[in-house]
Short mmCIF file of C-alpha atoms and ligand atoms in Angstrom, two decimals:
data_model
loop_
_atom_site.label_atom_id
_atom_site.label_comp_id
_atom_site.label_asym_id
_atom_site.label_seq_id
_atom_site.Cartn_x
_atom_site.Cartn_y
_atom_site.Cartn_z
CA MET T 214 -31.31 4.37 27.47
CA THR T 215 -32.35 2.09 24.65
CA VAL T 216 -32.38 -1.55 24.05
CA ILE T 217 -29.84 -2.84 21.74
CA LYS T 218 -30.27 -6.60 20.28
CA THR T 219 -27.63 -8.48 18.83
CA THR T 220 -26.87 -8.35 15.07
CA ASP T 221 -25.10 -10.36 12.44
CA LYS T 222 -22.39 -7.97 12.72
CA ASP T 223 -21.72 -8.81 16.59
CA ARG T 224 -21.97 -12.65 15.71
CA LEU T 225 -19.40 -11.79 13.45
CA ASP T 226 -17.20 -9.64 15.62
CA PHE T 227 -17.58 -12.03 18.50
CA GLU T 228 -16.39 -15.25 16.05
CA SER T 229 -13.16 -13.05 14.88
CA GLY T 230 -12.66 -11.87 18.29
CA ILE T 231 -12.38 -15.60 19.54
CA ASN T 232 -10.27 -16.95 16.51
CA GLU T 233 -7.56 -14.37 17.17
CA LEU T 234 -7.26 -15.04 20.66
CA LYS T 235 -7.76 -18.32 19.85
CA GLU T 236 -4.13 -18.19 17.81
CA TYR T 237 -2.34 -15.84 20.18
CA PHE T 238 -3.12 -17.78 23.48
CA ALA T 239 -1.97 -21.05 21.11
CA SER T 240 1.57 -19.02 20.46
CA LEU T 241 1.85 -17.80 23.82
CA GLY T 242 1.15 -21.12 25.22
CA ALA T 243 3.63 -22.92 22.84
CA ARG T 244 6.04 -19.88 24.20
CA LYS T 245 5.74 -21.13 27.86
CA GLY T 246 5.23 -24.72 26.65
CA ARG T 247 2.35 -25.97 28.61
CA ALA T 248 -1.75 -25.19 28.17
CA LEU T 249 -2.71 -21.76 29.02
CA THR T 250 -5.57 -21.73 31.76
CA TYR T 251 -8.48 -19.46 33.11
CA ASN T 252 -10.29 -18.69 36.42
CA VAL T 253 -13.43 -16.92 36.58
CA LEU T 254 -14.08 -15.92 39.90
CA THR T 255 -17.91 -15.16 40.52
CA TYR T 256 -19.40 -13.59 43.26
CA GLY T 257 -23.52 -12.93 43.97
CA CYS T 258 -26.81 -14.05 42.31
CA GLN T 259 -27.48 -16.77 40.02
CA LEU T 260 -27.63 -14.53 37.55
CA ASN T 261 -23.98 -13.62 37.75
CA GLU T 262 -23.57 -17.75 38.10
CA SER T 263 -24.96 -17.87 34.64
CA ASP T 264 -22.74 -14.99 33.10
CA SER T 265 -20.08 -16.81 34.44
CA GLU T 266 -20.90 -20.01 32.42
CA LYS T 267 -21.01 -18.05 29.23
CA LEU T 268 -17.30 -16.61 30.54
CA SER T 269 -15.99 -19.76 30.87
CA GLY T 270 -17.62 -20.87 27.60
CA MET T 271 -15.94 -18.15 25.61
CA LEU T 272 -12.66 -18.82 27.38
CA MET T 273 -12.46 -22.29 26.80
CA SER T 274 -13.40 -21.46 23.14
CA MET T 275 -10.38 -19.70 22.83
CA GLY T 276 -8.42 -22.96 23.84
CA LEU T 277 -7.71 -21.95 27.62
CA VAL T 278 -8.73 -24.80 29.98
CA GLN T 279 -9.92 -24.00 33.51
CA SER T 280 -7.15 -23.89 36.39
CA LYS T 281 -7.38 -26.61 38.75
CA GLY T 282 -5.16 -25.12 41.49
CA GLY T 283 -7.86 -23.35 43.87
CA GLU T 284 -5.30 -20.78 43.99
CA LEU T 285 -6.69 -17.16 43.15
CA ASP T 286 -3.88 -16.34 40.65
CA ASP T 287 -3.15 -19.88 39.58
CA ALA T 288 -4.05 -18.70 36.16
CA ASP T 289 -3.08 -16.90 32.84
CA VAL T 290 -6.70 -15.17 32.46
CA ILE T 291 -8.35 -14.07 35.81
CA VAL T 292 -11.62 -12.60 35.29
CA PHE T 293 -14.09 -11.11 38.50
CA ASN T 294 -17.61 -11.14 37.70
CA THR T 295 -18.44 -8.58 40.89
CA CYS T 296 -21.70 -8.21 42.60
CA SER T 297 -22.63 -4.90 44.11
CA ILE T 298 -25.56 -6.17 46.58
CA ARG T 299 -23.37 -8.73 48.80
CA GLU T 300 -21.68 -7.51 51.90
CA ASN T 301 -18.19 -7.20 51.59
CA ALA T 302 -18.00 -8.18 47.81
CA ASP T 303 -15.95 -4.64 46.99
CA ARG T 304 -13.66 -5.49 49.90
CA HIS T 305 -13.19 -8.98 48.16
CA LEU T 306 -12.27 -7.28 45.03
CA PHE T 307 -10.15 -4.61 45.85
CA GLY T 308 -7.84 -6.48 48.29
CA ASN T 309 -7.58 -9.27 45.67
CA LEU T 310 -6.57 -6.75 42.79
CA GLY T 311 -3.96 -4.77 45.30
CA ALA T 312 -2.42 -8.79 45.86
CA PHE T 313 -2.03 -9.23 42.31
CA LYS T 314 0.53 -6.48 41.47
CA THR T 315 3.47 -8.56 41.99
CA LEU T 316 1.66 -11.49 40.26
CA LYS T 317 1.76 -9.01 37.29
CA LYS T 318 5.30 -7.71 37.38
CA LYS T 319 6.30 -11.54 37.82
CA ASP T 320 4.56 -12.57 34.36
CA ARG T 321 3.75 -9.46 32.21
CA ASP T 322 1.17 -12.16 30.18
CA VAL T 323 -1.47 -12.77 32.79
CA ILE T 324 -4.84 -10.51 31.94
CA ILE T 325 -6.79 -9.29 34.60
CA ALA T 326 -10.21 -8.48 33.86
CA VAL T 327 -13.16 -7.32 35.88
CA CYS T 328 -16.97 -7.40 35.10
CA GLY T 329 -20.41 -7.18 36.62
CA CYS T 330 -22.30 -4.94 38.46
CA MET T 331 -19.60 -3.20 40.51
CA MET T 332 -18.37 -1.96 37.10
CA LYS T 333 -21.58 0.04 36.99
CA VAL T 334 -21.07 2.26 39.69
CA PRO T 335 -18.79 4.93 38.62
CA GLU T 336 -16.65 5.25 41.99
CA ASN T 337 -15.21 1.54 41.56
CA VAL T 338 -14.50 2.33 37.87
CA ALA T 339 -12.71 5.27 38.98
CA ARG T 340 -10.63 3.51 41.50
CA ILE T 341 -9.42 0.94 39.28
CA LYS T 342 -8.45 3.60 36.70
CA LYS T 343 -6.70 5.36 39.44
CA SER T 344 -5.01 2.77 41.64
CA TYR T 345 -5.08 -0.41 39.77
CA PRO T 346 -3.37 0.53 36.59
CA TYR T 347 -2.20 -3.33 35.91
CA VAL T 348 -5.93 -3.94 35.49
CA ASP T 349 -6.42 -5.05 31.79
CA LEU T 350 -10.16 -5.25 31.08
CA VAL T 351 -13.14 -3.23 32.77
CA PHE T 352 -16.21 -3.96 31.25
CA ASP T 353 -19.87 -4.23 32.23
CA PRO T 354 -22.58 -6.94 32.58
CA GLN T 355 -24.70 -5.50 29.37
CA GLN T 356 -21.80 -6.42 27.42
CA LEU T 357 -20.84 -9.75 27.74
CA HIS T 358 -21.13 -10.49 24.46
CA ARG T 359 -18.41 -8.25 23.32
CA PHE T 360 -16.16 -9.98 25.51
CA PRO T 361 -13.72 -11.74 22.79
CA VAL T 362 -13.46 -8.18 21.10
CA LEU T 363 -13.15 -6.27 24.40
CA LEU T 364 -10.65 -9.07 25.55
CA ARG T 365 -8.53 -9.63 21.62
CA ASP T 366 -8.16 -4.99 21.79
CA ALA T 367 -7.16 -4.67 25.42
CA ILE T 368 -4.06 -7.69 24.62
CA ARG T 369 -3.62 -5.86 21.25
CA ASP T 370 -2.82 -2.42 22.60
CA LYS T 371 -1.14 -3.11 26.07
CA LYS T 372 -2.95 -0.90 27.94
CA GLN T 373 -6.20 -0.97 30.64
CA LEU T 374 -8.84 -0.91 28.19
CA VAL T 375 -12.19 0.51 30.16
CA ASN T 376 -15.68 0.15 28.20
CA ILE T 377 -18.94 0.81 29.82
CA THR T 378 -22.04 1.52 28.24
CA ALA T 379 -25.24 3.11 28.92
CA ASP T 380 -27.05 1.07 26.66
CA ASP T 381 -29.03 -2.26 27.27
CA TYR T 382 -28.05 -5.12 24.92
CA ILE T 383 -30.15 -8.13 24.85
CA ALA T 384 -27.59 -10.97 23.33
CA GLU T 385 -29.84 -14.58 23.52
CA ASP T 386 -28.25 -17.57 25.25
CA SER T 387 -27.77 -19.31 21.39
CA PHE T 388 -25.23 -16.20 20.83
CA PHE T 389 -22.80 -18.05 23.63
CA PRO T 390 -20.50 -21.06 23.61
CA ILE T 391 -21.84 -21.84 27.64
CA ASP T 392 -19.83 -23.80 29.93
CA ARG T 393 -22.35 -25.71 32.56
CA LYS T 394 -21.16 -25.87 36.05
CA ARG T 395 -23.87 -28.35 36.81
CA LYS T 396 -24.27 -31.90 35.08
CA PHE T 397 -27.58 -31.94 35.92
CA ARG T 398 -29.12 -28.05 35.97
CA ALA T 399 -28.91 -25.30 33.60
CA LEU T 400 -29.64 -22.15 34.03
CA VAL T 401 -31.43 -20.27 31.76
CA PRO T 402 -32.04 -16.06 31.93
CA ILE T 403 -35.77 -15.53 30.59
CA MET T 404 -35.13 -11.46 31.00
CA TYR T 405 -32.63 -8.75 32.10
CA GLY T 406 -32.57 -5.54 34.13
CA CYS T 407 -34.89 -4.17 36.48
CA ASN T 408 -37.68 -1.28 36.40
CA ASN T 409 -38.99 -1.26 40.39
CA PHE T 410 -36.21 1.06 41.62
CA CYS T 411 -36.52 -0.21 45.12
CA SER T 412 -35.15 2.61 46.76
CA TYR T 413 -32.28 0.53 48.28
CA CYS T 414 -31.34 -1.27 45.13
CA ILE T 415 -28.41 -1.11 42.89
CA VAL T 416 -29.62 -3.65 40.69
CA PRO T 417 -31.93 -1.18 38.21
CA TYR T 418 -28.73 0.84 37.78
CA ALA T 419 -26.25 -2.05 36.93
CA ARG T 420 -28.50 -4.33 35.28
CA GLY T 421 -30.30 -1.68 32.90
CA ARG T 422 -33.96 -1.37 32.07
CA GLU T 423 -36.00 -5.05 32.00
CA ARG T 424 -35.98 -7.17 28.46
CA SER T 425 -37.33 -10.08 27.73
CA ARG T 426 -35.97 -13.06 25.81
CA ASP T 427 -37.47 -14.04 22.69
CA PHE T 428 -40.26 -16.66 23.90
CA ASP T 429 -39.26 -19.19 20.55
CA GLU T 430 -35.73 -18.97 21.21
CA ILE T 431 -36.25 -19.82 25.24
CA VAL T 432 -38.51 -22.49 24.06
CA ARG T 433 -35.83 -23.54 21.38
CA GLU T 434 -33.18 -23.71 24.35
CA LEU T 435 -34.98 -25.60 26.90
CA GLY T 436 -35.98 -28.62 23.91
CA ASP T 437 -31.91 -28.74 23.65
CA LEU T 438 -31.51 -28.59 27.34
CA ALA T 439 -34.05 -31.80 27.69
CA LYS T 440 -32.64 -33.24 24.74
CA LYS T 441 -28.67 -33.42 26.56
CA GLY T 442 -30.19 -34.81 29.22
CA TYR T 443 -30.80 -32.04 31.84
CA LYS T 444 -32.78 -32.75 35.39
CA GLU T 445 -33.44 -29.60 36.41
CA VAL T 446 -33.93 -26.25 34.63
CA MET T 447 -33.97 -22.72 36.86
CA LEU T 448 -35.61 -19.84 35.14
CA LEU T 449 -33.62 -16.90 35.91
CA GLY T 450 -34.49 -13.05 36.21
CA GLN T 451 -34.69 -10.27 38.52
CA ASN T 452 -38.07 -10.30 38.54
CA VAL T 453 -39.46 -13.23 36.66
CA ASN T 454 -43.12 -12.58 36.82
CA SER T 455 -42.55 -9.26 34.64
CA TYR T 456 -41.46 -11.31 31.31
CA ARG T 457 -42.87 -10.18 28.48
CA GLY T 458 -42.84 -11.99 25.22
CA GLY T 459 -43.66 -11.14 21.79
CA ASP T 460 -47.30 -11.82 21.07
CA GLY T 461 -48.65 -11.29 24.92
CA LYS T 462 -46.46 -14.43 25.65
CA SER T 463 -46.25 -14.03 29.61
CA PHE T 464 -44.30 -15.92 32.38
CA ALA T 465 -46.97 -18.76 33.14
CA ASP T 466 -46.81 -19.35 29.38
CA ILE T 467 -42.67 -19.80 29.93
CA LEU T 468 -43.77 -22.28 33.07
CA ARG T 469 -45.88 -24.22 30.97
CA ALA T 470 -43.70 -24.38 28.12
CA ALA T 471 -41.11 -25.91 30.38
CA SER T 472 -42.56 -28.36 32.33
CA ASP T 473 -44.08 -29.31 29.15
CA PHE T 474 -40.65 -31.37 28.86
CA GLU T 475 -41.27 -34.44 30.84
CA SER T 476 -37.34 -35.24 31.24
CA PHE T 477 -37.05 -32.51 33.45
CA SER T 478 -37.59 -33.64 36.83
CA ARG T 479 -37.40 -29.89 38.30
CA VAL T 480 -38.95 -26.38 36.74
CA ARG T 481 -37.51 -23.85 39.27
CA PHE T 482 -37.19 -20.04 38.90
CA MET T 483 -35.88 -17.02 40.88
CA SER T 484 -37.22 -14.33 41.59
CA SER T 485 -40.80 -12.91 41.91
CA HIS T 486 -42.09 -9.29 42.99
CA PRO T 487 -44.83 -9.51 44.91
CA LYS T 488 -46.78 -7.05 42.83
CA ASP T 489 -46.28 -9.43 39.54
CA LEU T 490 -47.07 -12.79 40.98
CA SER T 491 -50.29 -13.99 39.39
CA ASP T 492 -53.30 -16.30 40.46
CA GLU T 493 -52.26 -18.41 36.87
CA VAL T 494 -48.58 -18.94 38.24
CA ILE T 495 -49.47 -20.27 41.60
CA ASP T 496 -52.50 -22.32 39.65
CA ILE T 497 -49.17 -23.98 37.61
CA MET T 498 -47.18 -24.60 40.76
CA ALA T 499 -50.37 -26.37 41.74
CA SER T 500 -51.10 -28.72 39.34
CA ARG T 501 -47.92 -29.53 37.22
CA PRO T 502 -45.68 -32.55 39.02
CA ASN T 503 -42.22 -31.12 37.67
CA VAL T 504 -42.71 -27.25 38.76
CA GLU T 505 -40.96 -26.60 42.14
CA LYS T 506 -42.82 -26.57 44.84
CA HIS T 507 -41.56 -23.21 46.60
CA LEU T 508 -41.75 -19.64 46.07
CA HIS T 509 -39.36 -17.34 46.92
CA LEU T 510 -41.35 -13.80 47.30
CA ALA T 511 -39.21 -11.07 48.96
CA MET T 512 -40.97 -9.51 51.62
CA GLN T 513 -38.15 -6.84 52.43
CA SER T 514 -40.32 -5.26 55.24
CA GLY T 515 -43.19 -6.28 57.62
CA SER T 516 -44.21 -2.62 57.52
CA ASP T 517 -45.89 -0.61 55.18
CA LYS T 518 -44.40 2.62 56.22
CA VAL T 519 -41.06 1.18 55.81
CA LEU T 520 -42.58 -0.69 52.39
CA LYS T 521 -43.65 2.87 50.81
CA ASP T 522 -40.22 4.53 51.74
CA MET T 523 -38.44 1.14 49.85
CA ASN T 524 -40.76 2.34 46.82
CA ARG T 525 -42.14 -1.38 47.62
CA PRO T 526 -45.97 -0.93 45.74
CA TYR T 527 -47.62 -3.39 48.43
CA THR T 528 -48.93 -3.23 51.56
CA ILE T 529 -47.75 -6.39 54.40
CA GLY T 530 -51.55 -7.27 54.23
CA ARG T 531 -51.40 -7.64 50.79
CA PHE T 532 -48.40 -9.81 50.95
CA LEU T 533 -49.76 -12.03 53.61
CA GLU T 534 -53.24 -12.72 51.44
CA ILE T 535 -50.46 -13.68 48.79
CA ALA T 536 -48.40 -15.69 51.25
CA ASP T 537 -51.83 -17.67 52.30
CA ASN T 538 -53.46 -18.05 48.46
CA PHE T 539 -50.03 -19.69 48.30
CA ARG T 540 -50.15 -21.84 51.06
CA LYS T 541 -53.55 -22.65 50.08
CA LYS T 542 -53.23 -23.94 46.91
CA VAL T 543 -49.78 -25.40 46.86
CA ASP T 544 -49.99 -28.25 49.12
CA GLY T 545 -46.88 -28.41 51.56
CA GLY T 546 -45.40 -26.02 49.36
CA SER T 547 -42.46 -23.81 50.66
CA LEU T 548 -42.02 -19.91 50.90
CA THR T 549 -39.04 -18.11 51.41
CA THR T 550 -37.92 -14.69 51.85
CA ASP T 551 -36.06 -11.57 51.77
CA ILE T 552 -35.81 -9.28 54.26
CA ILE T 553 -33.89 -6.15 54.88
CA VAL T 554 -33.17 -5.21 58.61
CA GLY T 555 -32.36 -1.06 59.57
CA PHE T 556 -33.80 0.92 56.28
CA PRO T 557 -33.32 4.61 57.18
CA GLY T 558 -36.27 5.42 59.18
CA GLU T 559 -36.92 1.95 60.92
CA THR T 560 -38.61 2.62 63.99
CA GLU T 561 -38.61 0.05 67.11
CA GLU T 562 -42.53 -0.14 65.92
CA ASP T 563 -41.65 -0.76 62.53
CA PHE T 564 -39.87 -3.61 63.11
CA ALA T 565 -41.90 -5.32 65.53
CA ASP T 566 -43.99 -5.26 62.15
CA THR T 567 -41.60 -7.18 60.56
CA LEU T 568 -41.69 -10.00 63.12
CA LYS T 569 -44.95 -9.88 63.51
CA ALA T 570 -45.60 -10.58 59.42
CA VAL T 571 -42.73 -12.77 59.57
CA GLU T 572 -44.25 -15.44 62.51
CA LYS T 573 -47.90 -14.75 60.45
CA ALA T 574 -46.04 -15.76 57.08
CA ARG T 575 -44.32 -18.95 58.65
CA PHE T 576 -41.19 -18.83 56.31
CA ASP T 577 -39.78 -21.64 55.34
CA ALA T 578 -36.20 -19.69 55.34
CA ALA T 579 -35.22 -16.26 54.56
CA PHE T 580 -32.38 -14.23 53.63
CA THR T 581 -32.00 -11.59 56.18
CA PHE T 582 -29.79 -8.67 55.10
CA GLN T 583 -28.48 -5.52 57.26
CA TYR T 584 -29.17 -2.44 55.26
CA SER T 585 -25.85 -0.80 53.74
CA ALA T 586 -26.05 2.23 51.69
CA ARG T 587 -25.29 1.77 48.04
CA PRO T 588 -24.13 4.79 46.04
CA GLY T 589 -26.48 5.95 43.71
CA THR T 590 -29.39 4.65 44.60
CA LYS T 591 -32.51 7.12 46.62
CA ALA T 592 -32.11 5.89 50.21
CA ALA T 593 -28.72 6.30 50.52
CA ALA T 594 -29.12 10.18 50.50
CA PHE T 595 -32.59 9.26 52.92
CA PRO T 596 -31.99 10.87 56.54
CA ASP T 597 -32.42 9.06 59.67
CA GLN T 598 -29.65 6.39 59.11
CA ILE T 599 -29.79 3.64 61.49
CA PRO T 600 -26.65 3.02 64.11
CA GLN T 601 -24.64 0.07 63.09
CA ASP T 602 -25.03 -1.38 66.81
CA ILE T 603 -29.12 -0.80 66.50
CA VAL T 604 -29.39 -2.86 62.97
CA THR T 605 -26.75 -5.35 64.81
CA GLU T 606 -29.26 -6.06 67.50
CA ARG T 607 -32.42 -6.12 65.40
CA PHE T 608 -30.95 -8.44 63.02
CA GLY T 609 -30.20 -10.71 65.61
CA ARG T 610 -33.53 -10.53 66.70
CA LEU T 611 -35.00 -11.60 63.54
CA THR T 612 -32.60 -14.26 62.41
CA GLU T 613 -33.14 -16.01 66.09
CA ILE T 614 -37.19 -16.37 64.69
CA THR T 615 -36.12 -16.79 60.93
CA ASN T 616 -33.63 -19.73 62.15
CA ARG T 617 -36.47 -21.22 64.60
CA LEU T 618 -39.31 -21.21 61.73
CA ALA T 619 -36.29 -22.88 59.49
CA GLU T 620 -35.89 -25.78 61.78
CA GLU T 621 -39.62 -26.09 62.02
CA SER T 622 -40.11 -26.39 58.35
CA ASN T 623 -37.29 -28.93 58.67
CA SER T 624 -39.14 -30.78 61.33
CA ARG T 625 -42.30 -31.11 59.38
CA LEU T 626 -40.53 -33.38 56.95
CA VAL T 627 -38.92 -36.12 59.82
CA GLY T 628 -40.48 -39.71 59.22
CA ARG T 629 -41.77 -38.79 55.66
CA THR T 630 -40.11 -40.55 52.83
CA MET T 631 -39.78 -37.83 50.16
CA GLU T 632 -38.63 -37.76 46.55
CA VAL T 633 -35.10 -36.23 46.32
CA LEU T 634 -33.07 -35.28 42.95
CA ILE T 635 -29.44 -35.93 43.99
CA GLU T 636 -27.06 -33.09 43.47
CA GLY T 637 -23.70 -34.71 44.50
CA ILE T 638 -21.56 -35.79 47.57
CA SER T 639 -22.62 -33.82 50.46
CA LYS T 640 -20.11 -31.58 52.63
CA ALA T 641 -20.62 -33.08 55.43
CA GLY T 642 -18.53 -36.54 54.40
CA ASP T 643 -17.52 -38.68 51.46
CA ARG T 644 -20.52 -41.14 52.18
CA THR T 645 -23.11 -38.73 52.61
CA PHE T 646 -24.86 -37.61 49.44
CA SER T 647 -27.23 -34.29 49.22
CA GLY T 648 -30.20 -33.08 47.17
CA ARG T 649 -33.51 -31.39 47.53
CA THR T 650 -36.74 -31.74 47.58
CA ILE T 651 -39.34 -30.15 45.25
CA THR T 652 -40.03 -27.87 47.84
CA ASN T 653 -36.47 -27.06 47.70
CA HIS T 654 -35.81 -28.41 51.37
CA LEU T 655 -31.69 -29.45 51.43
CA VAL T 656 -31.61 -32.97 52.48
CA ASN T 657 -28.24 -35.13 53.38
CA PHE T 658 -28.63 -38.84 53.06
CA THR T 659 -26.86 -42.11 53.28
CA ILE T 660 -26.87 -45.10 51.23
CA PRO T 661 -27.44 -48.02 53.49
CA GLU T 662 -24.96 -50.78 52.99
CA GLU T 663 -27.76 -53.93 52.54
CA LEU T 664 -29.10 -51.65 49.45
CA GLY T 665 -25.73 -52.58 47.53
CA ILE T 666 -25.40 -49.34 45.80
CA ASP T 667 -21.79 -48.29 45.33
CA PRO T 668 -21.91 -45.17 43.53
CA GLY T 669 -18.68 -43.34 42.39
CA PRO T 670 -18.77 -39.76 43.24
CA ASP T 671 -20.42 -38.31 40.36
CA MET T 672 -22.82 -41.51 39.17
CA LEU T 673 -25.67 -40.02 41.08
CA GLU T 674 -26.13 -36.27 40.22
CA GLY T 675 -29.34 -35.62 38.71
CA ARG T 676 -31.05 -38.79 39.30
CA LEU T 677 -33.98 -39.17 41.71
CA CYS T 678 -34.34 -41.24 44.59
CA GLU T 679 -36.42 -41.80 47.55
CA VAL T 680 -35.17 -40.60 50.95
CA ARG T 681 -36.61 -41.22 54.18
CA ILE T 682 -36.19 -38.50 56.80
CA ASP T 683 -35.12 -38.99 59.89
CA ARG T 684 -33.94 -36.02 61.53
CA ALA T 685 -34.03 -32.02 61.44
CA ARG T 686 -31.13 -29.69 61.43
CA PRO T 687 -31.41 -25.87 61.61
CA TYR T 688 -30.74 -25.71 57.34
CA SER T 689 -30.96 -28.94 56.22
CA VAL T 690 -32.48 -32.50 57.14
CA ASP T 691 -31.09 -35.76 57.52
CA GLY T 692 -32.56 -39.36 55.99
CA GLU T 693 -31.57 -42.33 54.64
CA LEU T 694 -31.78 -43.89 50.84
CA VAL T 695 -34.80 -45.82 50.34
CA ARG T 696 -34.45 -46.40 46.77
CA LEU T 697 -33.47 -44.74 43.71
CA LYS T 698 -35.76 -44.11 41.06
CA GLY T 699 -35.76 -45.24 37.21
CA ASP T 700 -34.00 -48.42 37.94
N1 5AD G 1427 -29.34 -3.51 51.38
C1 5AD G 1427 -29.19 -4.53 52.44
N2 5AD G 1427 -29.83 -5.51 51.49
C2 5AD G 1427 -30.25 -5.30 50.23
N3 5AD G 1427 -30.68 -6.33 49.29
C3 5AD G 1427 -30.71 -5.23 48.21
N4 5AD G 1427 -29.67 -4.14 47.80
C4 5AD G 1427 -29.68 -4.56 49.47
C5 5AD G 1427 -29.18 -3.19 50.21
N5 5AD G 1427 -28.51 -1.98 49.57
C6 5AD G 1427 -30.94 -7.71 49.43
C7 5AD G 1427 -32.94 -7.85 49.09
C8 5AD G 1427 -32.57 -8.11 47.49
C9 5AD G 1427 -31.80 -9.02 47.97
C10 5AD G 1427 -31.27 -9.75 46.66
O1 5AD G 1427 -30.61 -8.35 48.45
O2 5AD G 1427 -33.23 -8.40 50.34
O3 5AD G 1427 -34.16 -8.72 47.87
FE1 SF4 G 1428 -33.55 -4.57 43.10
FE2 SF4 G 1428 -36.20 -3.90 43.38
FE3 SF4 G 1428 -35.48 -4.76 41.14
FE4 SF4 G 1428 -35.72 -6.60 43.07
S1 SF4 G 1428 -37.22 -5.74 42.34
S2 SF4 G 1428 -33.75 -6.20 41.86
S3 SF4 G 1428 -34.84 -5.55 44.92
S4 SF4 G 1428 -34.75 -3.07 42.35
#
């Protein structure tokens, strides 16, 4: 496997792909007498969200507009950006693909493309080839920059095009038109892939080996985002702390460079591996006001034996030391984690160690997963797979504790007035807004009438404000606006 950087030729191919498709869709639209639309369906993590912003950007450059209907099939080009980690993503995909058979019969011009991590699992690709011949294009996440070329070829040749590569491409963000979904938040991948091969995880197979973007390119992109008025940047990678740019540049250098742009109210990052998190990064989190006071550090298990079987090279003692160090240095900081329940061979004792470790680390929130075997990973072939009823029972016990800890974490905010970056109207109701503290706590708040602020739905997005917190819920807190900042 080799890492291939995009070249001038790729750029030319990309542009001619876009231009040819623009012509094609323009004439198809003229024939149909309406604007053509696209729908990109995104499953999984923020890296997929970032990829989808690029897919949308490319489709827009081809002259398509985003479909408004909200129905899956209400578009002329439908792209599934799949995930192989989240539960049930595969059932969603194949269920939906099945339903599209009638749509394709009704309108032969509709295009269906499938990409994302699931396409790096050969069984999934074989299933599409065999049972869903009307899918037009199948490609893998490493080849995002080749999407216009592949789509053009699939349309031209009028037969299913499956293009999965074993190479690890790296295309800088500047390669793409990007349709950023949030007005205030920019997702900025700084590296791709993963070298860790945790024994349960499909990511190293799906996303290839670690490769870092060019440091100067990232800083240039950050400068551009600051100029455009973005208030929050989210630095992304499977394992951001192992970023290695040219000239020995590390993740700490990226974090400093991002926080140097004072117009960013929040610099966030995801995810960190305990083995790579440096003290330097924790010190930056403590000292720089616009770097989030929130660390997402996956623990996975509290048992040294299970961690070893998972190929996670740290002990639970070491993990708790890092957690302690973070709590000591980053005043009021929040610590969140991922935990897997029911890994092969997990005994009741191992699980009890996980519960103990969760209490000790006092996580502010935890993403909890029931272990599920992923074909192609080492753990899928381990003996001692745990029966589902035991997994479900343990999962219930774990989430009871993590939910309580999350509510306690929220309760500690009650009575305080906190700075909140407004994300928009809350799901709770149309006069309620939502946003996040710098510790990543979710805040829903109302605006008292006497303040005389009557914002339109999007007016406040990206603004900083102060909110008095008056109530804790399991996953959020409620409050009232005290004042908008920057007026
Ligand atoms: N089963 C259950 N959870 C998994 N994760 C990754 N692979 C699996 C799997 N096979 C979880 C890990 C990881 C998070 C993103 O998903 O906890 O940190
Ligand atoms: Fe998967 Fe482990 Fe890499 Fe995370 S660090 S992406 S869990 S292999």
